[in-house]
XYZ file of C-alpha atoms in Angstrom:
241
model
C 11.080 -4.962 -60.527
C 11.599 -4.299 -64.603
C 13.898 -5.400 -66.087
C 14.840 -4.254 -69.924
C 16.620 -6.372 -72.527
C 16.259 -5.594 -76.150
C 12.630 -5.331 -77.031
C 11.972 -7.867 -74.489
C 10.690 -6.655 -70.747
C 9.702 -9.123 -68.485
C 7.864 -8.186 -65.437
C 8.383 -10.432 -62.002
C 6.563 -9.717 -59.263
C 8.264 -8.520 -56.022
C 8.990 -11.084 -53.257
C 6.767 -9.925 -49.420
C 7.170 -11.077 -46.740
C 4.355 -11.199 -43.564
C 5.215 -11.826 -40.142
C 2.424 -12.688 -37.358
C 2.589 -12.014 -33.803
C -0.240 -14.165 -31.890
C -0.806 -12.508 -28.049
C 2.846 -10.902 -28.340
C 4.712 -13.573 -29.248
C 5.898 -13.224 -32.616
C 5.898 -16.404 -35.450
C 9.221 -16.753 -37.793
C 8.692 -14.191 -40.725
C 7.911 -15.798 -43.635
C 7.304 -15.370 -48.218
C 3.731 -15.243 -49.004
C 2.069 -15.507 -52.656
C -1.267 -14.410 -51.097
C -1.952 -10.699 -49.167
C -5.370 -12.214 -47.907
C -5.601 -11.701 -43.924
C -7.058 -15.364 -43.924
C -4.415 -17.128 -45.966
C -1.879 -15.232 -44.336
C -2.998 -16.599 -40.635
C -3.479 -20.139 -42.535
C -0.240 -20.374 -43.639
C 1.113 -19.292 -40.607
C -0.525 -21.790 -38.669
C -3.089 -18.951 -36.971
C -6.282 -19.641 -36.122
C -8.245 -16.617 -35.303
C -11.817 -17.038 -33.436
C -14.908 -14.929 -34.358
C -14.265 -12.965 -30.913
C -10.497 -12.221 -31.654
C -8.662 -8.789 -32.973
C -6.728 -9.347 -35.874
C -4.908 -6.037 -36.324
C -3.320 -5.683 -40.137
C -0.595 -3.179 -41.206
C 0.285 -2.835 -44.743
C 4.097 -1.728 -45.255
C 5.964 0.131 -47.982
C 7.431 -2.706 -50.332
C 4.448 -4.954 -49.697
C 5.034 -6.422 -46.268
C 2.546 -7.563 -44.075
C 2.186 -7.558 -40.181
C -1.074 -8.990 -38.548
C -0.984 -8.821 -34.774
C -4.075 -11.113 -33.673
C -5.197 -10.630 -29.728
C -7.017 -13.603 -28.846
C -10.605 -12.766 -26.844
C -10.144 -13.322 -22.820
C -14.164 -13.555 -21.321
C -13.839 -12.273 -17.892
C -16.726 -11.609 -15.308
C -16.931 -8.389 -13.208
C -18.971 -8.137 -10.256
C -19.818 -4.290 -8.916
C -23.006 -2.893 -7.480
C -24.617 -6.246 -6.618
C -24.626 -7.400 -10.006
C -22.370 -9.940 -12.446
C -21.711 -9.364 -15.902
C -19.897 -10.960 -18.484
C -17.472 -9.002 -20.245
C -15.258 -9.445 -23.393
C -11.764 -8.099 -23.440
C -8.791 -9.490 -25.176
C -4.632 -10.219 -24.616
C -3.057 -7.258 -23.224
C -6.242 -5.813 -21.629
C -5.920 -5.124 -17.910
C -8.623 -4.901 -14.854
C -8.917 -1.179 -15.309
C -9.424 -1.750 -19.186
C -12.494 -4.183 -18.161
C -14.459 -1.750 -15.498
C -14.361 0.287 -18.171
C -16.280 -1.943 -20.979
C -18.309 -3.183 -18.560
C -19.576 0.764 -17.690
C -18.198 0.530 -14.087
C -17.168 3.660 -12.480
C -14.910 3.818 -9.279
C -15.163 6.568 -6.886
C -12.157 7.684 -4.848
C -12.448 5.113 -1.944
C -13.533 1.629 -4.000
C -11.053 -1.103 -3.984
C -10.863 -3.379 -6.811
C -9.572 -6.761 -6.916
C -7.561 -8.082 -8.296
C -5.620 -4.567 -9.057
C -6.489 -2.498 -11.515
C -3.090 -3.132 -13.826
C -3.345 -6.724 -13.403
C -3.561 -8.525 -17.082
C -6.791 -9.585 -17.763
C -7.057 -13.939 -18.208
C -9.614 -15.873 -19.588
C -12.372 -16.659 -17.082
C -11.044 -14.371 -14.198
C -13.393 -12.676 -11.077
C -13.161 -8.778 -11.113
C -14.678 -7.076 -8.275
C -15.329 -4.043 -7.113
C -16.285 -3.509 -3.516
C -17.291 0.314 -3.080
C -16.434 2.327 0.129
C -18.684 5.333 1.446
C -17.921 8.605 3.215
C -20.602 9.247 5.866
C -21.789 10.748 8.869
C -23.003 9.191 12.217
C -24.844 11.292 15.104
C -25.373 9.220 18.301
C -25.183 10.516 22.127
C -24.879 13.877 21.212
C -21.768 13.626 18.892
C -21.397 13.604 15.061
C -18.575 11.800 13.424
C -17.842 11.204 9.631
C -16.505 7.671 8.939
C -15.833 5.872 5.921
C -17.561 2.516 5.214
C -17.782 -0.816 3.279
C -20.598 -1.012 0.418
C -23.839 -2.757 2.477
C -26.262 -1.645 5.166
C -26.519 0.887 7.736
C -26.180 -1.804 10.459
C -22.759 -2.714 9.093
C -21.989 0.801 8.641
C -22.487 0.984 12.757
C -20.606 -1.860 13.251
C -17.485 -0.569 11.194
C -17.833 2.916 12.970
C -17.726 0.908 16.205
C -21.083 1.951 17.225
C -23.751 -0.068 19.094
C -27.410 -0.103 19.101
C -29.228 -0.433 22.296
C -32.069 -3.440 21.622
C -34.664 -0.671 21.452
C -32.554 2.150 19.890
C -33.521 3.195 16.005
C -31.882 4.659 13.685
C -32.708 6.775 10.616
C -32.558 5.610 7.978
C -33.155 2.183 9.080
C -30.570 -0.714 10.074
C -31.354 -2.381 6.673
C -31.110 0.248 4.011
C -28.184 0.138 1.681
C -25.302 2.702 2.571
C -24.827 5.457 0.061
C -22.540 8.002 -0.598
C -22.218 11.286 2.120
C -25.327 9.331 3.809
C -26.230 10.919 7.106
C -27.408 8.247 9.639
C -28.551 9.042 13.127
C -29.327 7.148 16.210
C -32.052 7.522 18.620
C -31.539 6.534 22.108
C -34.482 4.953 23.408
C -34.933 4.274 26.692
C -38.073 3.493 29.295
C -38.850 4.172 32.875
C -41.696 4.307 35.267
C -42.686 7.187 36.966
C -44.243 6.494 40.193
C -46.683 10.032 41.865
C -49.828 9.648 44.421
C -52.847 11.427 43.586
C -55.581 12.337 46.110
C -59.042 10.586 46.425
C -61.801 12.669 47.491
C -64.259 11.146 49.950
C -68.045 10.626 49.252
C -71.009 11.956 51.473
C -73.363 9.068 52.684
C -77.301 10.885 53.716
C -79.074 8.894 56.354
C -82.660 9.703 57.709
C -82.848 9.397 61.267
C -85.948 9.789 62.964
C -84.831 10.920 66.418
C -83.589 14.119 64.701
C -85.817 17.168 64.361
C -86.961 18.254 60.908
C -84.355 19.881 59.121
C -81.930 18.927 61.258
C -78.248 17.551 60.100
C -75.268 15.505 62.038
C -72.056 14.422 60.976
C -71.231 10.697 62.478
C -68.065 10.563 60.642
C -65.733 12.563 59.662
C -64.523 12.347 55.933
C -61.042 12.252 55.446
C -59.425 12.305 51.424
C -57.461 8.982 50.618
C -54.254 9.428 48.127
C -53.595 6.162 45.524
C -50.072 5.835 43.879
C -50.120 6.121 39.863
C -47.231 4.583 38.003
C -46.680 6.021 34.326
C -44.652 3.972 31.972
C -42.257 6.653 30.113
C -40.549 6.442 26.227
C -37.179 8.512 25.995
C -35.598 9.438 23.011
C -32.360 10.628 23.752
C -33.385 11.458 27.483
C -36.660 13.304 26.111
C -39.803 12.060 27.040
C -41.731 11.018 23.426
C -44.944 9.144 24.757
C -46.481 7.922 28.571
């Protein structure tokens, strides 16, 4: 403000004001000599850490706002792996998968929810669900699924596994999205069948015969012995005997 008297002017400087909200609560507004950011929060009674936002507004008139957002570490666990991740007040869940690069597909759940406000410290997780398909006895069924491996996949679709049934891809391999997994029944029986057994010709000399001369003492007869095959089925088909 000028003021004018005679050939006198005398210049005072303008009074401003700063006000300070710390994590949305907002301090009593109050005169400052110095615009710093620093001596503002000093004089306020601030105290901002290296990780924190200080947000500054300059007004018309010479006012001051700083709105500081303190930093909240939280830890997010997604895809078998932890990280640490730094948000700040007013983040949320959602806000958190996304600095830590996490994606969610359609059927993940997230816990805790994805609005909840983010606190120093907290456990984010992400547990990821999967749309497959299951062939067994004949039938094909689509079924969705908890993150983890094709044996718990079964188990969620209600499906068991005979102790010599397999499965492709195998009962350990991670589940992954539109994954196709089918059974093979396997089964085993033995086959019993006879075969025949020919008879062998025994050739005797025998003096009281004339030269060139052939009897039969016996009759040969053709014996028959049992054979039992051991049989692998796959799905009622035999695969190996």
């Amino acid at each position: 403000v000028v003021f004018a008297a005679g050939s006198v002017v005398t210049v005072m400087a303008s009074t401003r004001y700063a006000s300070v909200t710390l994590d949305g609560k907002a301090e009593p507004v109050m005169e400052i000599n110095s615009a710093d950011t620093s001596a503002i929060l000093k004089q306020a009674g601030v105290s901002a850490g290296a990780e924190d936002v200080v947000l500054r507004t300059d007004e018309e008139g010479g006012n001051i706002d700083l709105t500081v957002k303190t930093a909240k570490r939280v830890f997010v666990s997604a895809d078998g792996s932890r990280q640490s991740v730094l948000t700040h007040y007013g983040d949320t869940a959602a806000d958190a998968l996304k600095k830590a690069g996490v994606t969610l597909g359609a059927n993940d759940a997230v816990a805790p929810s994805l609005t909840a406000k983010v606190e120093s410290g907290m456990e984010i997780s992400v547990r990821r669900r999967y749309s497959v398909s299951i062939t067994a006895d004949g039938k094909t069924k689509d079924a969705l699924v908890w993150e983890g491996t094709v044996s718990d996949a079964l188990s969620q679709a209600g499906i068991t596994l005979g102790t010599q049934d397999t499965t492709d891809p195998d009962v350990g391999a991670a589940v992954t999205e539109s994954m196709k997994i089918k059974i093979a029944r396997v089964t085993y029986k033995d086959v019993t069948s006879t075969q025949p057994i020919a008879f062998t010709t025994t050739t005797r000399r025998d003096s009281s015969l004339d030269a060139g001369t052939k009897t039969v003492t016996t009759q040969g007869q053709a014996g028959v012995k049992t054979v039992v095959t051991h049989q692998k089925l796959c799905d009622g088909k035999v695969v190996q005997s």
